[in-house]
Short mmCIF file of C-alpha atoms in Angstrom, two decimals:
data_model
loop_
_atom_site.label_atom_id
_atom_site.label_comp_id
_atom_site.label_asym_id
_atom_site.label_seq_id
_atom_site.Cartn_x
_atom_site.Cartn_y
_atom_site.Cartn_z
CA MET A 277 -67.17 200.55 -35.30
CA MET A 278 -70.01 199.65 -37.68
CA ASN A 279 -73.67 200.32 -37.03
CA PHE A 280 -75.42 197.01 -37.40
CA GLU A 281 -78.99 198.29 -37.86
CA LYS A 282 -77.93 199.31 -41.37
CA ARG A 283 -77.16 195.73 -42.39
CA THR A 284 -80.49 194.17 -43.37
CA GLY A 285 -79.93 191.70 -46.27
CA PRO A 286 -80.86 189.59 -48.12
CA ASP A 287 -83.80 191.26 -49.86
CA PHE A 288 -86.76 188.85 -50.02
CA GLY A 289 -89.03 191.29 -51.88
CA ALA A 290 -92.72 190.35 -51.63
CA ALA A 291 -91.81 187.16 -49.79
CA ALA A 292 -90.26 189.03 -46.86
CA PRO A 293 -91.06 187.57 -43.45
CA VAL A 294 -93.29 189.34 -40.94
CA TYR A 295 -91.44 190.52 -37.87
CA PRO A 296 -92.81 191.33 -34.38
CA ALA A 297 -93.92 194.88 -33.65
CA ASN A 298 -92.53 194.96 -30.11
CA GLY A 299 -90.77 198.18 -29.13
CA VAL A 300 -88.35 198.89 -26.33
CA PRO A 301 -90.04 198.45 -22.91
CA ASP A 302 -89.93 201.13 -20.23
CA TRP A 303 -88.11 198.90 -17.80
CA TYR A 304 -85.12 198.82 -20.15
CA ARG A 305 -85.18 202.56 -20.76
CA ASP A 306 -85.39 203.14 -16.96
CA ALA A 307 -82.56 200.68 -16.12
CA LYS A 308 -79.74 202.81 -17.61
CA LEU A 309 -76.94 200.51 -16.48
CA GLY A 310 -76.23 196.90 -17.32
CA PHE A 311 -73.14 194.72 -17.02
CA PHE A 312 -71.79 192.57 -19.81
CA VAL A 313 -69.73 189.55 -18.70
CA HIS A 314 -67.31 188.16 -21.32
CA TRP A 315 -66.03 184.83 -20.05
CA GLY A 316 -64.95 181.90 -22.17
CA LEU A 317 -61.99 179.86 -23.40
CA TYR A 318 -60.24 183.14 -24.21
CA SER A 319 -60.09 183.80 -20.46
CA VAL A 320 -57.50 181.06 -20.13
CA PRO A 321 -54.75 182.83 -22.14
CA ALA A 322 -56.40 186.18 -21.25
CA TRP A 323 -54.20 188.07 -23.64
CA ALA A 324 -54.30 190.54 -26.55
CA VAL A 325 -51.93 193.16 -27.89
CA GLN A 326 -52.02 196.32 -25.78
CA HIS A 327 -53.85 199.23 -27.38
CA GLY A 328 -54.27 202.77 -26.23
CA GLU A 329 -52.78 206.22 -26.53
CA GLY A 330 -49.64 206.28 -28.62
CA VAL A 331 -50.25 202.86 -30.19
CA ASN A 332 -50.67 203.10 -33.93
CA ILE A 333 -51.68 199.90 -35.69
CA PRO A 334 -52.17 199.99 -39.49
CA THR A 335 -55.69 199.20 -40.66
CA GLU A 336 -54.46 196.15 -42.58
CA ASP A 337 -53.05 194.69 -39.32
CA ALA A 338 -56.09 195.44 -37.14
CA TYR A 339 -57.26 191.84 -36.95
CA ALA A 340 -53.78 190.31 -36.57
CA TRP A 341 -53.18 192.78 -33.69
CA HIS A 342 -56.75 192.66 -32.39
CA GLN A 343 -57.50 194.62 -29.24
CA TYR A 344 -60.12 192.13 -28.04
CA ALA A 345 -58.81 189.18 -25.99
CA GLU A 346 -62.07 187.32 -26.76
CA TRP A 347 -60.89 187.17 -30.39
CA TYR A 348 -57.89 185.06 -29.37
CA GLY A 349 -59.35 182.04 -31.22
CA ASN A 350 -59.10 184.00 -34.47
CA THR A 351 -55.86 185.91 -34.00
CA VAL A 352 -54.03 182.75 -32.95
CA ARG A 353 -54.75 181.33 -36.41
CA ILE A 354 -53.06 184.22 -38.18
CA PRO A 355 -49.45 183.03 -38.73
CA GLY A 356 -46.92 185.45 -37.33
CA SER A 357 -49.44 187.51 -35.36
CA PRO A 358 -48.38 188.48 -31.82
CA THR A 359 -51.04 186.12 -30.47
CA TRP A 360 -49.76 183.24 -32.62
CA GLU A 361 -46.21 183.86 -31.46
CA ARG A 362 -47.18 184.05 -27.80
CA HIS A 363 -49.31 180.92 -28.04
CA GLN A 364 -46.36 178.96 -29.47
CA ARG A 365 -44.15 180.08 -26.59
CA THR A 366 -46.74 179.55 -23.87
CA TYR A 367 -48.53 176.38 -24.90
CA GLY A 368 -46.35 174.86 -27.61
CA PRO A 369 -47.13 174.08 -31.29
CA GLY A 370 -49.12 170.95 -30.37
CA THR A 371 -51.79 172.79 -28.36
CA SER A 372 -54.73 174.15 -30.31
CA TYR A 373 -57.02 176.93 -29.11
CA GLU A 374 -59.81 174.48 -28.44
CA ASP A 375 -57.48 172.32 -26.32
CA LEU A 376 -57.63 175.19 -23.80
CA ALA A 377 -61.16 173.99 -22.88
CA ASP A 378 -59.59 171.28 -20.74
CA ARG A 379 -57.34 173.84 -18.97
CA TRP A 380 -60.24 176.05 -17.93
CA ASP A 381 -60.73 175.86 -14.16
CA ALA A 382 -63.51 178.09 -12.83
CA ALA A 383 -62.97 177.07 -9.20
CA ALA A 384 -63.19 180.62 -7.80
CA PHE A 385 -66.57 181.40 -9.41
CA ASP A 386 -69.33 182.08 -6.89
CA ALA A 387 -72.31 183.29 -8.89
CA ASP A 388 -74.07 185.00 -5.99
CA ALA A 389 -70.94 186.85 -4.94
CA PHE A 390 -70.08 187.79 -8.53
CA VAL A 391 -73.54 189.09 -9.39
CA GLY A 392 -73.70 190.78 -5.99
CA GLU A 393 -70.67 192.90 -6.95
CA LEU A 394 -72.32 193.89 -10.22
CA VAL A 395 -75.57 194.89 -8.47
CA ALA A 396 -73.60 196.79 -5.83
CA ALA A 397 -71.95 198.67 -8.67
CA GLY A 398 -75.39 199.78 -9.89
CA ALA A 399 -76.33 197.10 -12.43
CA ARG A 400 -80.03 196.81 -13.21
CA TYR A 401 -79.43 194.00 -15.75
CA VAL A 402 -76.69 191.43 -16.34
CA VAL A 403 -75.80 189.93 -19.70
CA PRO A 404 -73.21 187.10 -19.71
CA THR A 405 -71.84 185.61 -22.94
CA THR A 406 -73.51 182.25 -23.45
CA LYS A 407 -71.52 181.44 -26.59
CA HIS A 408 -68.92 183.73 -28.19
CA HIS A 409 -67.51 183.36 -31.69
CA GLU A 410 -65.36 180.43 -30.54
CA GLY A 411 -68.51 178.26 -30.34
CA PHE A 412 -67.98 177.08 -26.76
CA CYS A 413 -71.33 177.03 -24.97
CA LEU A 414 -71.50 177.98 -21.28
CA TRP A 415 -74.77 176.17 -20.61
CA ASP A 416 -75.86 172.51 -20.64
CA THR A 417 -76.81 172.28 -24.25
CA ALA A 418 -78.01 169.24 -26.18
CA THR A 419 -76.66 170.69 -29.46
CA THR A 420 -72.91 170.08 -28.97
CA GLY A 421 -70.44 168.48 -26.59
CA PHE A 422 -68.28 171.62 -26.88
CA ASN A 423 -69.66 173.13 -23.71
CA ALA A 424 -68.75 174.02 -20.14
CA VAL A 425 -70.65 171.11 -18.63
CA ALA A 426 -68.86 168.45 -20.66
CA ARG A 427 -65.38 170.05 -20.53
CA GLY A 428 -63.35 172.52 -18.54
CA PRO A 429 -65.40 173.96 -15.67
CA ARG A 430 -67.84 170.98 -15.75
CA ARG A 431 -70.55 173.44 -14.65
CA ASP A 432 -73.63 175.04 -16.19
CA LEU A 433 -72.29 178.56 -15.82
CA ILE A 434 -75.27 180.31 -17.45
CA SER A 435 -77.71 178.56 -15.16
CA GLU A 436 -75.65 179.75 -12.20
CA PHE A 437 -75.57 183.29 -13.56
CA HIS A 438 -79.29 183.24 -14.23
CA ASP A 439 -80.28 181.98 -10.78
CA ALA A 440 -77.99 184.42 -8.99
CA THR A 441 -79.21 187.37 -11.08
CA ARG A 442 -82.85 186.57 -10.38
CA ARG A 443 -82.15 186.17 -6.68
CA ALA A 444 -80.40 189.58 -6.69
CA GLY A 445 -83.50 191.22 -8.18
CA ALA A 446 -81.84 192.29 -11.43
CA ARG A 447 -82.94 191.61 -15.00
CA PHE A 448 -81.19 188.78 -16.83
CA GLY A 449 -80.05 188.80 -20.47
CA VAL A 450 -78.05 186.55 -22.73
CA TYR A 451 -75.36 187.35 -25.30
CA TYR A 452 -75.30 184.90 -28.21
CA SER A 453 -73.00 184.90 -31.27
CA GLY A 454 -75.49 184.22 -34.03
CA ALA A 455 -73.53 184.09 -37.29
CA LEU A 456 -70.00 183.37 -36.13
CA ASP A 457 -69.09 179.97 -34.74
CA TRP A 458 -65.49 179.00 -35.42
CA HIS A 459 -65.94 175.56 -33.88
CA VAL A 460 -68.28 174.38 -36.62
CA SER A 461 -66.61 176.28 -39.48
CA ASP A 462 -63.46 175.68 -41.53
CA PHE A 463 -62.94 179.11 -43.01
CA PRO A 464 -59.56 180.90 -42.96
CA PRO A 465 -59.04 183.39 -40.14
CA ILE A 466 -60.76 186.75 -40.37
CA GLU A 467 -58.32 189.49 -41.26
CA SER A 468 -60.61 192.34 -42.36
CA ASP A 469 -64.11 193.70 -41.97
CA THR A 470 -64.91 192.13 -45.36
CA ASP A 471 -63.86 188.72 -44.04
CA LEU A 472 -66.08 189.28 -41.02
CA PHE A 473 -69.12 188.77 -43.21
CA ARG A 474 -67.54 186.53 -45.87
CA PHE A 475 -66.00 183.84 -43.63
CA ARG A 476 -69.12 182.66 -41.94
CA ARG A 477 -71.71 179.94 -42.52
CA ASN A 478 -75.06 180.93 -44.08
CA ASP A 479 -76.36 177.42 -44.88
CA ALA A 480 -79.66 175.99 -43.63
CA PRO A 481 -78.13 173.30 -41.37
CA PHE A 482 -76.07 175.87 -39.48
CA SER A 483 -79.08 178.19 -39.30
CA ARG A 484 -81.05 175.38 -37.65
CA TYR A 485 -78.17 174.70 -35.28
CA ALA A 486 -78.05 178.36 -34.17
CA ALA A 487 -81.85 178.48 -33.86
CA ALA A 488 -81.87 175.36 -31.67
CA GLN A 489 -79.30 176.92 -29.32
CA LEU A 490 -81.18 180.19 -29.10
CA GLU A 491 -84.45 178.33 -28.41
CA GLU A 492 -82.77 176.45 -25.58
CA LEU A 493 -81.64 179.71 -23.98
CA VAL A 494 -85.13 181.25 -24.29
CA GLU A 495 -86.93 178.11 -22.97
CA ARG A 496 -84.55 177.63 -20.03
CA PHE A 497 -83.89 181.22 -18.93
CA ALA A 498 -86.66 183.46 -20.38
CA PRO A 499 -84.07 186.24 -20.74
CA ASP A 500 -85.20 189.85 -20.45
CA VAL A 501 -82.59 190.87 -23.02
CA LEU A 502 -81.73 188.88 -26.16
CA TRP A 503 -78.38 190.30 -27.28
CA ASN A 504 -77.30 188.82 -30.62
CA ASP A 505 -73.91 189.56 -32.18
CA ILE A 506 -72.51 189.78 -35.75
CA GLU A 507 -75.90 189.23 -37.39
CA TRP A 508 -77.60 185.92 -38.09
CA PRO A 509 -76.84 183.36 -40.83
CA ASP A 510 -78.57 184.40 -44.05
CA GLY A 511 -80.00 180.90 -44.41
CA GLY A 512 -82.12 181.68 -41.35
CA LYS A 513 -83.58 185.01 -42.33
CA GLY A 514 -86.58 183.88 -44.37
CA THR A 515 -90.04 182.64 -43.49
CA GLU A 516 -88.96 179.23 -42.17
CA ASP A 517 -89.93 178.12 -38.68
CA TYR A 518 -86.25 178.24 -37.65
CA ALA A 519 -85.62 181.74 -39.05
CA VAL A 520 -85.16 185.00 -37.15
CA ALA A 521 -88.71 186.29 -37.61
CA ALA A 522 -90.26 183.10 -36.17
CA LEU A 523 -87.65 182.92 -33.40
CA LEU A 524 -88.36 186.47 -32.32
CA ARG A 525 -92.11 185.94 -32.40
CA ARG A 526 -91.74 182.93 -30.09
CA TYR A 527 -89.36 184.88 -27.87
CA PHE A 528 -91.88 187.70 -27.34
CA ASP A 529 -94.64 185.19 -26.78
CA ALA A 530 -92.52 183.71 -23.96
CA VAL A 531 -91.18 187.07 -22.66
CA PRO A 532 -93.73 189.83 -23.54
CA ASP A 533 -91.65 192.61 -21.93
CA GLY A 534 -88.36 191.32 -23.33
CA VAL A 535 -86.13 193.37 -25.60
CA VAL A 536 -83.63 192.63 -28.40
CA ASN A 537 -80.77 194.58 -29.90
CA ASP A 538 -80.09 195.52 -33.52
CA ARG A 539 -77.48 192.94 -34.58
CA TRP A 540 -79.65 190.44 -36.45
CA GLY A 541 -79.14 191.65 -40.02
CA VAL A 542 -82.87 192.00 -40.59
CA PRO A 543 -85.19 195.02 -40.86
CA TYR A 544 -86.49 194.58 -37.29
CA HIS A 545 -84.55 195.62 -34.22
CA GLY A 546 -85.12 196.82 -30.66
CA PHE A 547 -82.48 199.16 -29.24
CA LEU A 548 -79.47 200.40 -31.23
CA THR A 549 -75.96 199.38 -30.19
CA ARG A 550 -72.88 201.58 -30.28
CA GLU A 551 -69.57 199.83 -29.43
CA TYR A 552 -66.56 201.81 -28.24
CA THR A 553 -68.11 204.87 -29.90
CA ASP A 554 -68.40 208.45 -28.65
CA ILE A 555 -71.88 209.72 -29.52
CA PRO A 556 -71.97 213.51 -30.02
CA ASP A 557 -75.64 214.21 -29.24
CA ILE A 558 -79.03 212.78 -28.26
CA ILE A 559 -80.14 209.80 -30.35
CA PRO A 560 -83.95 209.85 -30.50
CA GLU A 561 -84.25 206.04 -30.52
CA PRO A 562 -83.37 204.00 -27.43
CA TRP A 563 -79.76 202.89 -27.70
CA GLU A 564 -77.02 201.21 -25.76
CA SER A 565 -73.35 202.09 -25.45
CA THR A 566 -71.12 199.11 -24.81
CA ARG A 567 -67.43 198.71 -24.16
CA GLY A 568 -64.97 197.09 -21.80
CA LEU A 569 -63.40 198.89 -18.88
CA GLY A 570 -60.19 198.56 -20.88
CA TYR A 571 -59.68 198.09 -24.60
CA SER A 572 -60.98 194.52 -24.52
CA PHE A 573 -64.15 192.76 -23.38
CA GLY A 574 -62.42 189.52 -22.44
CA PHE A 575 -59.83 189.86 -19.65
CA ASN A 576 -56.47 190.99 -21.03
CA GLN A 577 -53.76 190.46 -18.45
CA ALA A 578 -51.42 192.74 -20.45
CA GLU A 579 -53.53 195.79 -19.54
CA ASP A 580 -52.97 197.95 -16.48
CA GLU A 581 -54.35 201.25 -15.16
CA ARG A 582 -53.04 203.07 -18.25
CA HIS A 583 -55.47 201.10 -20.40
CA SER A 584 -58.55 200.98 -18.15
CA LEU A 585 -61.23 203.43 -17.17
CA SER A 586 -60.86 204.89 -13.72
CA GLY A 587 -63.91 205.05 -11.52
CA ALA A 588 -64.26 208.79 -12.28
CA ALA A 589 -64.03 208.24 -16.05
CA LEU A 590 -66.60 205.41 -15.82
CA ILE A 591 -69.05 207.66 -13.93
CA ARG A 592 -68.64 210.47 -16.47
CA LEU A 593 -69.20 207.96 -19.29
CA LEU A 594 -72.46 206.77 -17.71
CA VAL A 595 -73.67 210.34 -17.26
CA ASP A 596 -72.81 211.25 -20.86
CA VAL A 597 -74.57 208.20 -22.30
CA VAL A 598 -77.73 208.66 -20.22
CA ALA A 599 -77.94 212.34 -21.11
CA LYS A 600 -78.00 211.30 -24.75
CA ASN A 601 -80.91 208.85 -24.29
CA GLY A 602 -78.74 205.73 -23.96
CA ASN A 603 -78.08 202.88 -21.57
CA LEU A 604 -74.54 201.88 -20.66
CA LEU A 605 -73.70 198.19 -20.91
CA ILE A 606 -70.24 198.17 -19.35
CA ASN A 607 -68.27 194.96 -19.49
CA VAL A 608 -66.53 192.95 -16.81
CA GLY A 609 -64.01 190.41 -18.03
CA PRO A 610 -63.38 187.80 -15.32
CA ALA A 611 -60.15 185.88 -15.00
CA ALA A 612 -60.44 182.22 -16.02
CA ASP A 613 -61.12 181.18 -12.41
CA GLY A 614 -64.21 183.36 -12.25
CA SER A 615 -62.78 186.21 -10.14
CA ILE A 616 -63.12 189.87 -11.03
CA PRO A 617 -59.64 191.42 -11.50
CA ALA A 618 -58.80 194.09 -8.94
CA LEU A 619 -58.43 196.89 -11.51
CA GLN A 620 -61.97 196.34 -12.75
CA ARG A 621 -63.38 195.90 -9.28
CA LYS A 622 -61.99 199.23 -8.12
CA ALA A 623 -63.76 201.19 -10.89
CA MET A 624 -66.96 199.26 -10.26
CA GLN A 625 -66.92 200.07 -6.55
CA GLU A 626 -66.42 203.77 -7.25
CA LEU A 627 -69.36 203.74 -9.67
CA GLY A 628 -71.56 202.00 -7.12
CA ASP A 629 -70.66 204.49 -4.40
CA TRP A 630 -71.50 207.42 -6.68
CA LEU A 631 -74.85 205.91 -7.75
CA ALA A 632 -75.80 205.24 -4.16
CA VAL A 633 -75.86 209.03 -3.71
CA ASN A 634 -76.85 210.24 -7.16
CA GLY A 635 -78.91 207.38 -8.60
CA ALA A 636 -82.12 209.46 -8.71
CA ALA A 637 -80.49 211.63 -11.42
CA ILE A 638 -79.74 208.51 -13.53
CA TYR A 639 -82.28 205.72 -13.09
CA GLY A 640 -85.67 206.30 -14.70
CA THR A 641 -84.61 209.58 -16.28
CA ARG A 642 -84.96 210.83 -19.82
CA PRO A 643 -83.01 213.40 -21.87
CA TRP A 644 -83.73 217.09 -21.43
CA THR A 645 -84.21 219.52 -24.31
CA ARG A 646 -80.44 219.21 -24.99
CA MET A 647 -77.77 216.84 -23.74
CA GLY A 648 -75.55 219.50 -22.23
CA GLU A 649 -73.52 222.60 -23.02
CA ARG A 650 -70.79 222.89 -25.67
CA THR A 651 -69.22 225.99 -24.10
CA GLY A 652 -68.14 226.84 -20.59
CA ALA A 653 -67.80 224.29 -17.79
CA PRO A 654 -68.92 220.85 -19.09
CA ARG A 655 -72.39 219.77 -17.98
CA ARG A 656 -74.92 217.13 -18.92
CA TYR A 657 -78.65 217.13 -18.26
CA THR A 658 -81.24 214.47 -17.39
CA THR A 659 -84.87 214.85 -16.42
CA SER A 660 -87.28 213.05 -14.13
CA THR A 661 -90.75 213.91 -12.90
CA ASP A 662 -90.90 217.71 -12.34
CA ALA A 663 -87.11 218.00 -12.09
CA VAL A 664 -84.03 218.62 -14.22
CA HIS A 665 -80.70 217.24 -13.06
CA VAL A 666 -77.55 219.21 -13.95
CA HIS A 667 -74.45 217.05 -13.94
CA ALA A 668 -71.27 219.10 -13.51
CA LEU A 669 -68.52 217.00 -15.13
CA ASP A 670 -65.70 219.14 -13.70
CA PRO A 671 -66.65 220.03 -10.11
CA ALA A 672 -63.10 221.25 -9.45
CA ALA A 673 -63.97 224.29 -11.58
CA GLY A 674 -65.92 225.53 -8.52
CA GLU A 675 -68.92 226.94 -10.37
CA PHE A 676 -70.96 226.86 -13.53
CA GLU A 677 -73.68 228.87 -15.26
CA LEU A 678 -77.27 227.79 -14.63
CA PRO A 679 -79.32 227.34 -17.82
CA SER A 680 -81.72 230.23 -18.26
CA GLU A 681 -84.65 227.77 -18.53
CA LEU A 682 -84.10 226.79 -14.93
CA ALA A 683 -84.26 230.30 -13.47
CA GLY A 684 -86.75 230.38 -10.60
CA ALA A 685 -86.54 226.65 -9.86
CA ALA A 686 -85.76 225.35 -6.37
CA LEU A 687 -82.14 224.20 -6.50
CA SER A 688 -80.52 221.57 -4.32
CA TRP A 689 -77.61 219.11 -4.29
CA ALA A 690 -78.07 215.34 -3.98
CA ASP A 691 -77.95 215.45 -0.17
CA GLY A 692 -80.76 218.05 -0.11
CA THR A 693 -78.48 221.01 0.64
CA PRO A 694 -79.85 224.18 -1.12
CA ALA A 695 -77.57 225.52 -3.80
CA GLN A 696 -75.77 228.84 -3.43
CA THR A 697 -75.98 231.17 -6.41
CA SER A 698 -74.27 234.32 -7.57
CA ALA A 699 -75.26 236.82 -10.18
CA ASP A 700 -72.98 237.53 -13.14
CA GLY A 701 -74.55 240.13 -15.38
CA GLY A 702 -77.76 238.60 -16.73
CA SER A 703 -76.88 235.02 -15.76
CA THR A 704 -77.02 232.97 -12.61
CA ARG A 705 -73.95 231.06 -11.54
CA ILE A 706 -73.98 228.01 -9.26
CA VAL A 707 -71.30 227.69 -6.60
CA ILE A 708 -70.23 224.04 -6.16
CA PRO A 709 -69.77 223.23 -2.45
CA ALA A 710 -66.20 222.52 -1.40
CA GLY A 711 -67.16 218.99 -0.36
CA LEU A 712 -68.22 218.14 -3.90
CA ARG A 713 -65.30 219.61 -5.79
CA GLU A 714 -63.34 216.36 -5.67
CA ALA A 715 -66.27 214.23 -6.81
CA PRO A 716 -66.21 212.77 -10.35
CA VAL A 717 -69.54 214.50 -11.11
CA ALA A 718 -71.55 216.86 -8.92
CA VAL A 719 -75.34 216.76 -9.41
CA LEU A 720 -77.63 219.76 -8.96
CA THR A 721 -81.36 219.20 -9.16
CA ALA A 722 -83.79 221.93 -10.25
CA HIS A 723 -87.16 221.10 -8.75
CA GLY A 724 -90.34 222.29 -10.40
CA ALA A 725 -88.50 223.00 -13.66
#
């Protein structure tokens, strides 16, 4: 996966625009866990080629055999692709991807119940897709009739998400596809990373169109997180009133403690994003890991438990990311009707149960002097005021070595039980209680460290 903060063209030289100086606010760094929600026309077919262990897809076929169900609108246009073939069988040659808008029934969607499940799973912020690359807007926009109020659900889904999230006491963000909009483009399908940046509109009219949509979202919802994807049209990166620099200045005027990501294609960014990427060590800058519970963001009905993170794996992922100075933005992909599939719900519930006990070792923490240990039983470290939290990633091992820096600290488990230690030469070993050995992660806290 590419790192978007490195893409910052075009070069305007001395005429470069002036960007805001806003950094990443403490609330975001303290939040640690957010939930993405990928929901759109792609949720109607809800299908992509299965990926995973043992599946080897040649690089040249990566887009024709795309792992992301939310890319259905692109893969269905690649003749002979598995998506194209399935679409012909399921819907017939006379049904286009955009015709699926009138088949989208969101009757099961209850925003308060949906967001309530995310918050119960530990979410401190919620970021639904307002418009993905397909161009279908999920709010009541004046810019296009290709939206969820005029067609399909006949509801302002983003307004419902926003109101429910605010009522639940969580922060609200918006995902917006800035430079890709297949509805207003007539390019060939994207079949490579080169095409990803070649087959997109960069003209001034489209830049104004994108700016108008983003302005609507900011004015209506004052989002705490502005999460842009696949850059911004080059025609909107200058000093114009509708360009990125001006848009971001107005955003921060409206939401002073807001935050943006790094996918704008300009020199300014907020937090870094890392998508389906294992990060080996602490990144000094605030960053966010994002991925689906399976191999797709949009719901892929072809996936089962072999392709999706278990609750234990999800918990260990969160711990690993936080220990390396990141937030985790884990994705839920609802079915078309607005329900959360059972496989995803199960992992979410296990995460929420674990955080209810161990949240103090996650929320509001910062990295320690190192992320963990590279030898011995796997551990990760986080710090909070006057304490270091040791996360044992394999409690079944029964014990682990205490870092020498924590010798002399008062040691206890999350329930307040003092830790038992044993001496092994010049080191101190921690005995993991029998009741914690089946937990996904056991957390020891060193007080006064």
